[in-house]
mmCIF file of C-alpha atoms and ligand atoms in Angstrom:
data_model
loop_
_atom_site.group_PDB
_atom_site.id
_atom_site.type_symbol
_atom_site.label_atom_id
_atom_site.label_comp_id
_atom_site.label_asym_id
_atom_site.label_seq_id
_atom_site.Cartn_x
_atom_site.Cartn_y
_atom_site.Cartn_z
ATOM 1 C CA MET A 1 -1.630 -2.108 -28.945
ATOM 2 C CA PRO A 2 -2.415 -0.987 -25.406
ATOM 3 C CA ASN A 3 -0.294 1.033 -23.360
ATOM 4 C CA PRO A 4 2.476 -1.559 -21.945
ATOM 5 C CA PHE A 5 2.704 0.628 -18.347
ATOM 6 C CA ARG A 6 -0.039 0.392 -15.641
ATOM 7 C CA TYR A 7 -0.215 2.808 -12.520
ATOM 8 C CA GLY A 8 -2.766 3.809 -10.038
ATOM 9 C CA GLU A 9 -4.276 0.715 -9.996
ATOM 10 C CA LEU A 10 -3.292 -2.968 -9.016
ATOM 11 C CA VAL A 11 -0.355 -4.523 -11.232
ATOM 12 C CA SER A 12 -0.480 -8.313 -11.814
ATOM 13 C CA GLY A 13 0.708 -10.774 -14.662
ATOM 14 C CA GLU A 14 3.041 -9.181 -17.127
ATOM 15 C CA TYR A 15 2.626 -5.442 -15.827
ATOM 16 C CA PHE A 16 3.984 -6.907 -12.328
ATOM 17 C CA PHE A 17 7.830 -7.841 -12.116
ATOM 18 C CA ASP A 18 10.411 -8.437 -9.959
ATOM 19 C CA ARG A 19 10.041 -8.833 -6.204
ATOM 20 C CA GLU A 20 11.078 -12.373 -6.337
ATOM 21 C CA LYS A 21 12.876 -12.160 -3.088
ATOM 22 C CA GLU A 22 10.153 -10.932 -1.359
ATOM 23 C CA LYS A 23 8.053 -13.599 -3.116
ATOM 24 C CA GLU A 24 9.506 -16.381 -1.666
ATOM 25 C CA GLU A 25 9.739 -15.166 1.989
ATOM 26 C CA LEU A 26 6.272 -14.336 1.464
ATOM 27 C CA HIS A 27 5.712 -17.867 0.387
ATOM 28 C CA GLN A 28 7.661 -19.284 2.985
ATOM 29 C CA ILE A 29 5.835 -17.374 6.036
ATOM 30 C CA ILE A 30 2.731 -18.760 4.736
ATOM 31 C CA GLU A 31 3.883 -22.401 4.487
ATOM 32 C CA SER A 32 4.911 -22.449 7.945
ATOM 33 C CA ALA A 33 1.625 -20.443 9.165
ATOM 34 C CA MET A 34 3.446 -17.178 10.692
ATOM 35 C CA ASN A 35 2.689 -13.822 11.001
ATOM 36 C CA ILE A 36 4.094 -10.952 8.932
ATOM 37 C CA PHE A 37 4.447 -7.201 8.881
ATOM 38 C CA LEU A 38 4.894 -6.210 5.493
ATOM 39 C CA TYR A 39 5.705 -2.357 5.527
ATOM 40 C CA GLY A 40 6.702 0.200 3.078
ATOM 41 C CA PRO A 41 5.881 3.969 1.975
ATOM 42 C CA ARG A 42 2.579 4.877 -0.345
ATOM 43 C CA ARG A 43 2.712 2.585 -3.428
ATOM 44 C CA TYR A 44 5.465 0.562 -3.405
ATOM 45 C CA GLY A 45 3.991 -1.921 -4.419
ATOM 46 C CA LYS A 46 2.301 -3.654 -1.076
ATOM 47 C CA THR A 47 -1.067 -4.754 -2.353
ATOM 48 C CA SER A 48 0.074 -5.653 -5.765
ATOM 49 C CA LEU A 49 2.805 -7.955 -4.178
ATOM 50 C CA ILE A 50 0.526 -10.032 -1.666
ATOM 51 C CA LEU A 51 -1.905 -10.792 -4.321
ATOM 52 C CA GLU A 52 0.510 -11.827 -6.821
ATOM 53 C CA VAL A 53 2.007 -14.123 -3.981
ATOM 54 C CA LEU A 54 -1.790 -15.535 -3.484
ATOM 55 C CA LYS A 55 -2.185 -16.001 -6.901
ATOM 56 C CA GLU A 56 0.723 -18.464 -7.253
ATOM 57 C CA ARG A 57 -0.237 -20.727 -3.970
ATOM 58 C CA ARG A 58 -2.260 -23.836 -4.456
ATOM 59 C CA LYS A 59 -6.328 -22.587 -4.162
ATOM 60 C CA ASP A 60 -6.931 -26.205 -3.415
ATOM 61 C CA GLN A 61 -5.019 -26.761 -0.257
ATOM 62 C CA GLU A 62 -5.628 -23.263 0.989
ATOM 63 C CA ILE A 63 -8.133 -20.266 1.730
ATOM 64 C CA SER A 64 -7.228 -16.602 1.501
ATOM 65 C CA ILE A 65 -9.385 -13.959 2.726
ATOM 66 C CA TYR A 66 -8.240 -10.278 1.896
ATOM 67 C CA LEU A 67 -9.442 -7.276 3.332
ATOM 68 C CA ASP A 68 -8.698 -3.708 2.869
ATOM 69 C CA LEU A 69 -9.285 -1.935 5.950
ATOM 70 C CA LEU A 70 -9.535 1.615 3.949
ATOM 71 C CA LYS A 71 -12.953 -0.082 3.628
ATOM 72 C CA ALA A 72 -13.936 -0.493 7.132
ATOM 73 C CA PRO A 73 -13.476 3.289 8.947
ATOM 74 C CA THR A 74 -15.446 1.539 12.272
ATOM 75 C CA LYS A 75 -14.985 -1.718 13.900
ATOM 76 C CA ARG A 76 -18.650 -2.475 13.029
ATOM 77 C CA LYS A 77 -17.614 -1.833 8.959
ATOM 78 C CA PHE A 78 -14.588 -4.150 9.917
ATOM 79 C CA LEU A 79 -16.416 -7.309 10.958
ATOM 80 C CA GLU A 80 -18.797 -7.152 8.548
ATOM 81 C CA LEU A 81 -16.172 -6.683 5.748
ATOM 82 C CA TYR A 82 -14.580 -9.812 7.443
ATOM 83 C CA ALA A 83 -17.382 -11.575 7.756
ATOM 84 C CA ARG A 84 -18.354 -11.326 4.054
ATOM 85 C CA GLU A 85 -15.237 -12.055 2.762
ATOM 86 C CA ILE A 86 -14.739 -15.072 5.160
ATOM 87 C CA ALA A 87 -18.107 -16.099 3.534
ATOM 88 C CA LYS A 88 -16.825 -15.440 -0.058
ATOM 89 C CA ALA A 89 -13.244 -17.011 0.693
ATOM 90 C CA VAL A 90 -14.858 -20.488 1.748
ATOM 91 C CA THR A 91 -17.291 -20.594 -0.954
ATOM 92 C CA THR A 92 -17.478 -20.555 -5.147
ATOM 93 C CA LYS A 93 -20.910 -19.516 -5.582
ATOM 94 C CA PHE A 94 -22.629 -16.328 -4.420
ATOM 95 C CA ASP A 95 -25.642 -18.549 -3.315
ATOM 96 C CA GLU A 96 -23.590 -20.509 -1.335
ATOM 97 C CA ALA A 97 -21.674 -17.329 0.400
ATOM 98 C CA LEU A 98 -25.317 -16.306 1.185
ATOM 99 C CA ASN A 99 -26.038 -19.556 2.782
ATOM 100 C CA PHE A 100 -22.853 -19.687 4.488
ATOM 101 C CA CYS A 101 -23.550 -16.494 6.330
ATOM 102 C CA LYS A 102 -27.193 -17.561 7.242
ATOM 103 C CA ARG A 103 -25.613 -20.629 8.797
ATOM 104 C CA THR A 104 -23.091 -19.026 10.537
ATOM 105 C CA PHE A 105 -23.710 -16.044 11.714
ATOM 106 C CA SER A 106 -26.193 -15.588 14.856
ATOM 107 C CA ARG A 107 -26.381 -11.772 15.113
ATOM 108 C CA LEU A 108 -25.699 -10.641 11.128
ATOM 109 C CA ILE A 109 -28.549 -11.095 8.975
ATOM 110 C CA PRO A 110 -27.497 -11.020 5.253
ATOM 111 C CA ARG A 111 -29.309 -9.518 2.344
ATOM 112 C CA ILE A 112 -28.718 -8.597 -1.325
ATOM 113 C CA VAL A 113 -27.429 -5.703 -2.695
ATOM 114 C CA PHE A 114 -26.550 -4.714 -6.359
ATOM 115 C CA LYS A 115 -24.013 -2.696 -7.052
ATOM 116 C CA ALA A 116 -23.980 0.182 -9.988
ATOM 117 C CA ASN A 117 -22.587 -2.849 -12.162
ATOM 118 C CA ASN A 118 -25.378 -4.883 -11.464
ATOM 119 C CA ILE A 119 -23.294 -7.556 -9.785
ATOM 120 C CA PRO A 120 -24.874 -8.758 -6.410
ATOM 121 C CA GLU A 121 -22.875 -8.169 -2.812
ATOM 122 C CA ILE A 122 -23.648 -9.318 0.497
ATOM 123 C CA GLU A 123 -24.695 -6.653 3.112
ATOM 124 C CA PHE A 124 -25.262 -7.344 6.853
ATOM 125 C CA GLU A 125 -28.247 -5.721 9.082
ATOM 126 C CA ALA A 126 -27.689 -5.838 12.714
ATOM 127 C CA SER A 127 -29.164 -4.042 15.650
ATOM 128 C CA TRP A 128 -25.940 -3.145 16.653
ATOM 129 C CA THR A 129 -25.398 -2.529 20.347
ATOM 130 C CA ARG A 130 -22.233 -3.110 22.526
ATOM 131 C CA GLU A 131 -23.484 -6.282 23.242
ATOM 132 C CA THR A 132 -24.189 -7.274 19.856
ATOM 133 C CA GLU A 133 -20.861 -5.899 18.398
ATOM 134 C CA THR A 134 -18.803 -8.462 21.471
ATOM 135 C CA ALA A 135 -20.419 -11.373 20.340
ATOM 136 C CA VAL A 136 -20.131 -10.753 16.421
ATOM 137 C CA ALA A 137 -16.507 -10.176 17.188
ATOM 138 C CA GLU A 138 -16.067 -13.460 19.133
ATOM 139 C CA GLU A 139 -18.018 -15.243 16.198
ATOM 140 C CA VAL A 140 -16.154 -13.547 13.130
ATOM 141 C CA LEU A 141 -12.666 -13.411 14.846
ATOM 142 C CA ALA A 142 -12.874 -17.070 15.771
ATOM 143 C CA LEU A 143 -13.636 -18.376 12.201
ATOM 144 C CA PRO A 144 -10.457 -18.379 10.350
ATOM 145 C CA GLU A 145 -9.125 -21.325 12.588
ATOM 146 C CA GLU A 146 -12.091 -22.915 12.903
ATOM 147 C CA ILE A 147 -11.948 -23.209 8.926
ATOM 148 C CA ALA A 148 -8.869 -24.363 8.711
ATOM 149 C CA GLN A 149 -9.567 -27.066 11.119
ATOM 150 C CA LYS A 150 -12.585 -27.932 9.715
ATOM 151 C CA LYS A 151 -11.459 -27.713 6.270
ATOM 152 C CA GLY A 152 -7.824 -29.313 6.955
ATOM 153 C CA LYS A 153 -6.752 -26.460 4.760
ATOM 154 C CA ARG A 154 -4.498 -23.733 5.735
ATOM 155 C CA VAL A 155 -5.925 -20.432 5.931
ATOM 156 C CA VAL A 156 -4.295 -16.878 4.887
ATOM 157 C CA VAL A 157 -5.836 -13.431 6.086
ATOM 158 C CA ILE A 158 -4.347 -10.102 4.889
ATOM 159 C CA PHE A 159 -5.142 -7.081 6.718
ATOM 160 C CA ASP A 160 -4.222 -4.581 4.076
ATOM 161 C CA GLU A 161 -3.517 -1.167 5.913
ATOM 162 C CA PHE A 162 -3.570 -2.947 9.261
ATOM 163 C CA PRO A 163 -2.844 0.372 11.492
ATOM 164 C CA GLU A 164 -6.571 1.594 10.501
ATOM 165 C CA ILE A 165 -7.775 -0.433 13.597
ATOM 166 C CA THR A 166 -6.280 1.870 15.916
ATOM 167 C CA ASN A 167 -9.040 4.696 14.955
ATOM 168 C CA TYR A 168 -11.874 2.341 16.222
ATOM 169 C CA ASP A 169 -11.501 2.203 19.882
ATOM 170 C CA GLY A 170 -7.789 3.504 20.487
ATOM 171 C CA GLU A 171 -6.150 -0.225 21.681
ATOM 172 C CA LYS A 172 -8.915 -1.679 23.159
ATOM 173 C CA PHE A 173 -9.842 -3.939 19.290
ATOM 174 C CA GLU A 174 -5.904 -4.366 18.842
ATOM 175 C CA GLY A 175 -6.356 -6.557 22.280
ATOM 176 C CA GLU A 176 -9.293 -8.117 21.009
ATOM 177 C CA LEU A 177 -8.239 -9.304 17.706
ATOM 178 C CA ARG A 178 -4.928 -10.184 19.141
ATOM 179 C CA SER A 179 -6.086 -12.544 21.489
ATOM 180 C CA PHE A 180 -8.024 -14.469 18.774
ATOM 181 C CA ILE A 181 -4.784 -14.527 16.431
ATOM 182 C CA GLN A 182 -2.348 -16.064 18.892
ATOM 183 C CA ASN A 183 -4.143 -19.097 19.215
ATOM 184 C CA HIS A 184 -4.325 -19.535 15.818
ATOM 185 C CA GLU A 185 -2.193 -22.544 14.714
ATOM 186 C CA ASN A 186 -2.920 -22.835 11.267
ATOM 187 C CA VAL A 187 -3.738 -19.119 9.782
ATOM 188 C CA SER A 188 -1.141 -16.617 8.507
ATOM 189 C CA TYR A 189 -1.857 -13.279 9.241
ATOM 190 C CA ILE A 190 -0.276 -10.777 6.952
ATOM 191 C CA PHE A 191 -0.527 -7.140 8.132
ATOM 192 C CA THR A 192 0.719 -4.283 5.847
ATOM 193 C CA GLY A 193 0.857 -0.868 6.577
ATOM 194 C CA SER A 194 1.874 2.388 4.428
ATOM 195 C CA LYS A 195 1.870 4.037 7.737
ATOM 196 C CA ARG A 196 4.591 2.913 8.800
ATOM 197 C CA ARG A 197 5.402 4.738 12.043
ATOM 198 C CA LEU A 198 2.009 3.425 13.363
ATOM 199 C CA LEU A 199 2.529 -0.130 12.318
ATOM 200 C CA LEU A 200 6.237 -0.170 14.160
ATOM 201 C CA LYS A 201 4.811 1.330 17.098
ATOM 202 C CA MET A 202 2.197 -1.432 17.327
ATOM 203 C CA ILE A 203 4.713 -4.389 16.872
ATOM 204 C CA SER A 204 7.461 -2.901 19.106
ATOM 205 C CA ASP A 205 6.308 -1.191 22.096
ATOM 206 C CA PRO A 206 6.186 -4.182 24.691
ATOM 207 C CA LYS A 207 2.794 -2.135 25.843
ATOM 208 C CA ARG A 208 0.721 -3.060 22.771
ATOM 209 C CA PRO A 209 -1.035 -6.094 22.360
ATOM 210 C CA PHE A 210 0.951 -7.014 18.801
ATOM 211 C CA TYR A 211 4.278 -6.407 20.130
ATOM 212 C CA LYS A 212 6.860 -8.576 18.529
ATOM 213 C CA SER A 213 3.961 -11.123 17.253
ATOM 214 C CA GLY A 214 5.146 -11.477 13.629
ATOM 215 C CA LYS A 215 8.153 -11.372 10.886
ATOM 216 C CA ILE A 216 9.180 -7.769 9.932
ATOM 217 C CA MET A 217 9.136 -6.963 6.293
ATOM 218 C CA PRO A 218 10.505 -3.774 4.853
ATOM 219 C CA LEU A 219 9.572 -3.476 1.232
ATOM 220 C CA GLY A 220 12.119 -1.188 -0.142
ATOM 221 C CA LYS A 221 12.532 0.209 -3.840
ATOM 222 C CA ILE A 222 12.633 -2.323 -6.820
ATOM 223 C CA PRO A 223 16.672 -2.424 -8.028
ATOM 224 C CA GLN A 224 17.581 -0.291 -10.609
ATOM 225 C CA GLU A 225 18.816 -3.156 -13.287
ATOM 226 C CA GLU A 226 15.599 -5.012 -12.940
ATOM 227 C CA PHE A 227 13.799 -1.509 -13.485
ATOM 228 C CA GLU A 228 15.947 -0.654 -16.528
ATOM 229 C CA ALA A 229 15.207 -4.220 -17.965
ATOM 230 C CA PHE A 230 11.532 -4.007 -17.288
ATOM 231 C CA ILE A 231 11.398 -0.468 -18.700
ATOM 232 C CA CYS A 232 13.352 -1.845 -22.196
ATOM 233 C CA GLN A 233 11.080 -4.750 -22.407
ATOM 234 C CA ARG A 234 7.902 -3.221 -22.369
ATOM 235 C CA PHE A 235 8.666 -0.342 -25.033
ATOM 236 C CA GLU A 236 10.409 -2.831 -27.155
ATOM 237 C CA LEU A 237 7.011 -4.477 -27.025
ATOM 238 C CA SER A 238 5.576 -1.913 -28.978
ATOM 239 C CA ASN A 239 8.844 -1.766 -30.957
ATOM 240 C CA ILE A 240 9.644 1.521 -29.591
ATOM 241 C CA GLU A 241 13.467 2.219 -29.448
ATOM 242 C CA ILE A 242 14.912 3.836 -26.088
ATOM 243 C CA VAL A 243 18.666 3.734 -25.258
ATOM 244 C CA LYS A 244 19.683 2.607 -21.927
ATOM 245 C CA GLU A 245 21.264 6.173 -21.299
ATOM 246 C CA ASN A 246 17.478 7.194 -21.708
ATOM 247 C CA ILE A 247 16.067 4.698 -19.407
ATOM 248 C CA ARG A 248 18.508 5.784 -16.419
ATOM 249 C CA LEU A 249 17.295 9.176 -17.105
ATOM 250 C CA ILE A 250 13.424 8.413 -16.413
ATOM 251 C CA LEU A 251 14.740 6.311 -13.227
ATOM 252 C CA GLU A 252 17.009 9.216 -11.927
ATOM 253 C CA ILE A 253 13.601 11.474 -12.042
ATOM 254 C CA THR A 254 11.685 9.158 -10.393
ATOM 255 C CA LYS A 255 14.023 8.206 -7.802
ATOM 256 C CA SER A 256 13.223 4.309 -8.968
ATOM 257 C CA HIS A 257 9.790 4.899 -7.412
ATOM 258 C CA PRO A 258 7.593 1.980 -8.744
ATOM 259 C CA TYR A 259 4.627 4.423 -8.898
ATOM 260 C CA TYR A 260 5.740 7.497 -10.509
ATOM 261 C CA THR A 261 8.226 5.721 -13.070
ATOM 262 C CA GLN A 262 5.238 3.531 -14.243
ATOM 263 C CA MET A 263 3.203 6.639 -14.520
ATOM 264 C CA LEU A 264 6.261 8.384 -16.596
ATOM 265 C CA CYS A 265 6.331 5.514 -18.834
ATOM 266 C CA TRP A 266 2.782 5.422 -19.246
ATOM 267 C CA GLU A 267 2.461 9.089 -20.345
ATOM 268 C CA LEU A 268 5.754 8.710 -22.517
ATOM 269 C CA TRP A 269 4.195 5.706 -24.539
ATOM 270 C CA GLU A 270 1.348 7.813 -25.465
ATOM 271 C CA LYS A 271 3.422 10.658 -26.575
ATOM 272 C CA VAL A 272 5.843 8.393 -28.638
ATOM 273 C CA SER A 273 3.906 5.525 -29.616
ATOM 274 C CA ALA A 274 3.202 6.828 -33.361
ATOM 275 C CA LYS A 275 7.081 7.566 -33.840
ATOM 276 C CA LYS A 276 8.967 4.531 -32.309
ATOM 277 C CA GLN A 277 11.345 6.154 -30.383
ATOM 278 C CA ILE A 278 12.252 7.862 -27.582
ATOM 279 C CA LEU A 279 14.700 11.074 -27.295
ATOM 280 C CA LYS A 280 15.488 12.942 -24.524
ATOM 281 C CA GLU A 281 13.513 15.972 -25.311
ATOM 282 C CA ASP A 282 10.350 13.653 -24.969
ATOM 283 C CA ILE A 283 11.342 12.467 -21.345
ATOM 284 C CA GLN A 284 11.511 16.250 -20.499
ATOM 285 C CA GLU A 285 8.330 17.234 -22.352
ATOM 286 C CA THR A 286 6.603 14.414 -21.058
ATOM 287 C CA LEU A 287 7.731 15.529 -17.536
ATOM 288 C CA ASN A 288 6.836 18.919 -17.942
ATOM 289 C CA THR A 289 3.359 17.759 -18.995
ATOM 290 C CA THR A 290 3.076 15.402 -16.313
ATOM 291 C CA LEU A 291 3.981 18.726 -13.635
ATOM 292 C CA SER A 292 1.573 21.027 -15.583
ATOM 293 C CA HIS A 293 -1.444 18.504 -15.097
ATOM 294 C CA GLN A 294 -1.105 18.708 -11.504
ATOM 295 C CA ARG A 295 -0.041 21.886 -10.821
ATOM 296 C CA GLU A 296 -3.252 22.985 -9.051
ATOM 297 C CA TYR A 297 -3.081 19.728 -6.885
ATOM 298 C CA PHE A 298 0.293 20.969 -5.551
ATOM 299 C CA PHE A 299 -0.393 24.531 -5.172
ATOM 300 C CA THR A 300 -3.339 23.214 -2.964
ATOM 301 C CA LEU A 301 -1.405 20.986 -1.046
ATOM 302 C CA TRP A 302 1.686 23.522 -0.772
ATOM 303 C CA ASP A 303 -1.656 25.904 0.801
ATOM 304 C CA GLY A 304 -1.959 23.596 3.725
ATOM 305 C CA PHE A 305 1.550 23.664 5.314
ATOM 306 C CA SER A 306 2.409 26.312 7.822
ATOM 307 C CA PRO A 307 5.392 28.660 7.183
ATOM 308 C CA HIS A 308 7.954 25.956 9.025
ATOM 309 C CA GLN A 309 6.823 23.331 7.150
ATOM 310 C CA LYS A 310 7.199 24.825 3.969
ATOM 311 C CA ILE A 311 11.052 25.755 4.770
ATOM 312 C CA LEU A 312 11.243 22.452 5.570
ATOM 313 C CA LEU A 313 9.908 20.951 2.412
ATOM 314 C CA LEU A 314 11.747 23.715 0.436
ATOM 315 C CA ALA A 315 15.151 22.048 2.245
ATOM 316 C CA LEU A 316 14.480 18.444 1.421
ATOM 317 C CA ALA A 317 13.374 19.163 -2.224
ATOM 318 C CA LYS A 318 16.796 20.527 -2.338
ATOM 319 C CA GLU A 319 18.819 18.015 -0.499
ATOM 320 C CA SER A 320 16.768 14.632 0.701
ATOM 321 C CA SER A 321 20.002 13.022 1.822
ATOM 322 C CA ALA A 322 21.439 15.263 4.275
ATOM 323 C CA ASN A 323 21.336 15.233 8.088
ATOM 324 C CA ILE A 324 18.460 17.068 8.607
ATOM 325 C CA PHE A 325 19.087 17.799 12.236
ATOM 326 C CA SER A 326 22.486 19.150 11.940
ATOM 327 C CA GLN A 327 23.296 22.589 12.711
ATOM 328 C CA GLU A 328 24.874 22.902 9.378
ATOM 329 C CA PHE A 329 21.326 22.013 7.725
ATOM 330 C CA ILE A 330 19.231 24.050 10.148
ATOM 331 C CA ASN A 331 21.492 27.271 9.291
ATOM 332 C CA LYS A 332 21.613 26.530 5.765
ATOM 333 C CA PHE A 333 18.134 26.538 4.941
ATOM 334 C CA GLY A 334 17.133 29.090 8.409
ATOM 335 C CA LEU A 335 15.111 25.718 10.062
ATOM 336 C CA ILE A 336 15.548 27.617 13.748
ATOM 337 C CA SER A 337 16.417 24.825 15.963
ATOM 338 C CA VAL A 338 16.139 21.121 16.005
ATOM 339 C CA SER A 339 13.297 21.024 18.167
ATOM 340 C CA SER A 340 11.218 23.019 15.458
ATOM 341 C CA VAL A 341 12.291 20.405 12.662
ATOM 342 C CA GLN A 342 11.176 17.626 14.486
ATOM 343 C CA LYS A 343 8.019 18.768 15.220
ATOM 344 C CA SER A 344 7.300 19.957 11.396
ATOM 345 C CA LEU A 345 9.113 16.532 10.372
ATOM 346 C CA HIS A 346 6.743 14.629 12.927
ATOM 347 C CA ARG A 347 3.527 16.370 11.562
ATOM 348 C CA LEU A 348 4.926 15.737 7.344
ATOM 349 C CA LEU A 349 5.500 11.975 8.008
ATOM 350 C CA GLU A 350 2.573 11.827 9.446
ATOM 351 C CA LEU A 351 0.687 12.861 6.406
ATOM 352 C CA GLU A 352 2.839 11.347 4.483
ATOM 353 C CA VAL A 353 4.189 13.604 2.546
ATOM 354 C CA VAL A 354 7.813 12.728 3.743
ATOM 355 C CA ASP A 355 8.983 9.253 3.825
ATOM 356 C CA LYS A 356 12.030 7.724 5.764
ATOM 357 C CA THR A 357 13.869 5.186 3.331
ATOM 358 C CA ASN A 358 17.144 3.741 4.697
ATOM 359 C CA ASN A 359 17.984 6.579 6.967
ATOM 360 C CA ILE A 360 17.093 9.570 4.413
ATOM 361 C CA TYR A 361 14.297 11.526 4.487
ATOM 362 C CA GLU A 362 12.883 12.463 1.045
ATOM 363 C CA ILE A 363 9.261 14.052 0.013
ATOM 364 C CA SER A 364 7.317 11.062 -0.925
ATOM 365 C CA ASP A 365 5.584 12.175 -4.393
ATOM 366 C CA VAL A 366 8.514 12.781 -6.306
ATOM 367 C CA PHE A 367 6.585 15.039 -8.843
ATOM 368 C CA PHE A 368 5.820 17.326 -5.696
ATOM 369 C CA ASN A 369 9.334 17.501 -4.997
ATOM 370 C CA LEU A 370 10.316 18.138 -8.559
ATOM 371 C CA TRP A 371 7.493 20.633 -8.725
ATOM 372 C CA LEU A 372 8.761 22.817 -5.380
ATOM 373 C CA LYS A 373 12.039 22.507 -7.345
ATOM 374 C CA GLU A 374 11.161 24.310 -10.337
ATOM 375 C CA GLU A 375 8.465 26.775 -8.993
ATOM 376 C CA ILE A 376 9.258 27.255 -5.706
ATOM 377 C CA VAL A 377 12.839 27.231 -4.633
HETATM 378 N N1 ATP B 401 6.426 -4.964 -8.818
HETATM 379 C C1 ATP B 401 5.761 -4.081 -9.585
HETATM 380 N N2 ATP B 401 5.887 -4.169 -10.683
HETATM 381 C C2 ATP B 401 5.183 -3.117 -11.538
HETATM 382 N N3 ATP B 401 4.934 -2.125 -11.228
HETATM 383 C C3 ATP B 401 4.781 -1.807 -9.671
HETATM 384 C C4 ATP B 401 5.179 -2.728 -9.055
HETATM 385 N N4 ATP B 401 4.681 -2.756 -7.636
HETATM 386 C C5 ATP B 401 4.523 -1.425 -7.897
HETATM 387 N N5 ATP B 401 4.101 -1.302 -9.005
HETATM 388 C C6 ATP B 401 3.610 0.086 -9.459
HETATM 389 O O1 ATP B 401 2.938 0.829 -7.958
HETATM 390 C C7 ATP B 401 1.652 1.038 -8.194
HETATM 391 C C8 ATP B 401 1.275 0.694 -6.915
HETATM 392 O O2 ATP B 401 1.016 -0.177 -6.302
HETATM 393 P P1 ATP B 401 -0.001 -0.575 -5.378
HETATM 394 O O3 ATP B 401 -1.486 -0.258 -5.124
HETATM 395 O O4 ATP B 401 0.612 -2.308 -5.381
HETATM 396 O O5 ATP B 401 1.264 -0.435 -3.903
HETATM 397 P P2 ATP B 401 0.789 -0.082 -2.752
HETATM 398 O O6 ATP B 401 2.225 0.192 -1.907
HETATM 399 O O7 ATP B 401 -0.303 -1.024 -2.030
HETATM 400 O O8 ATP B 401 0.062 1.279 -2.775
HETATM 401 P P3 ATP B 401 -0.942 1.717 -1.538
HETATM 402 O O9 ATP B 401 0.165 2.405 -0.796
HETATM 403 O O10 ATP B 401 -1.620 2.728 -2.229
HETATM 404 O O11 ATP B 401 -1.808 0.999 -0.958
HETATM 405 C C9 ATP B 401 1.208 0.551 -9.388
HETATM 406 O O12 ATP B 401 -0.118 0.742 -9.981
HETATM 407 C C10 ATP B 401 2.317 -0.055 -10.132
HETATM 408 O O13 ATP B 401 2.228 1.228 -11.060
HETATM 409 MG MG1 MG B 402 -2.093 -0.946 -0.841
#
């Protein structure tokens, strides 16, 4: 029997649960060819949710193009990736995709490369100059709407980790992209981001090209009851007994974070699968093992922070829900002043070591938080 939990990869099918409300909202947005900005902390399930929604849609009436912008560190890479994914989305066979590229792109010359598993992939050659870049951008960015009109189908484009585009050339490319998107009436654009501050800045600053250019959807945690039911049902599948109290203990440890909960449950299943029952000690032991496996990583991480950032992290590890700018909090943990808290916090948010959810600042990695409490505090 395989482990019924999954972490560190995209989840779908039986491994994916809940998010019904979010799925419905996303379906509606796509139906009305609107744009949406979906944001949430790291590993909350943004990509899995989007791909799950796409799976549920009618393939015969719609074309979806998915781009992971972490794979596109430069504008040129972005354009190549976009061109390739469009070609793959509008065709069903590799040869057709290749021919599509040859027919469609005047400056990008496709060639076949074989990846490690011997699967063919399209890459492009181009004599890149500034002028080529502009010409390719004009060709590629206009394509989704052209395809939608030509095929009489709706097109959905997903830019996963969208704020990455700000690394290309400041705000210039943002403006360029926006000028195309705003005329696309038959395309729904879904922008996601775990760099929440960057994403929100892009859409809430009147001077930025994407200002108010779509609906905003924050992705929160999965409700506790849903998570309890999921954990119970997954263990039941392997005839493993776990009482409600222990499920709650797991969720308390992981603060119901989707990724860390799946991780702890995965480890727990590995530990108890033979004995068919989970006791409180099993949870504690599994947690200890999980923390000890990451000890070295946590030490290295810890080493990289400034003394003040360390004090703030230790304070947050103890009291994530406190008003961290209050004089009381500052005095209690020796944080010096409001401005020094702001400065350290700014950096920790930027590094995504700390997250702000429902106005509460907390350390994003729940295991790092626990490790700090156990080993440092
Ligand atoms: N709806 C869900 N059902 C079950 N597990 C989930 C769900 N959402 C997230 N997870 C857990 O969280 C992990 C991360 O999911 P995913 O990669 O989709 O998140 P993400 O927000 O896109 O992450 P990243 O910030 O790294 O891009 C999954 O491997 C899984 O363990
Ligand atoms: Mg993701």
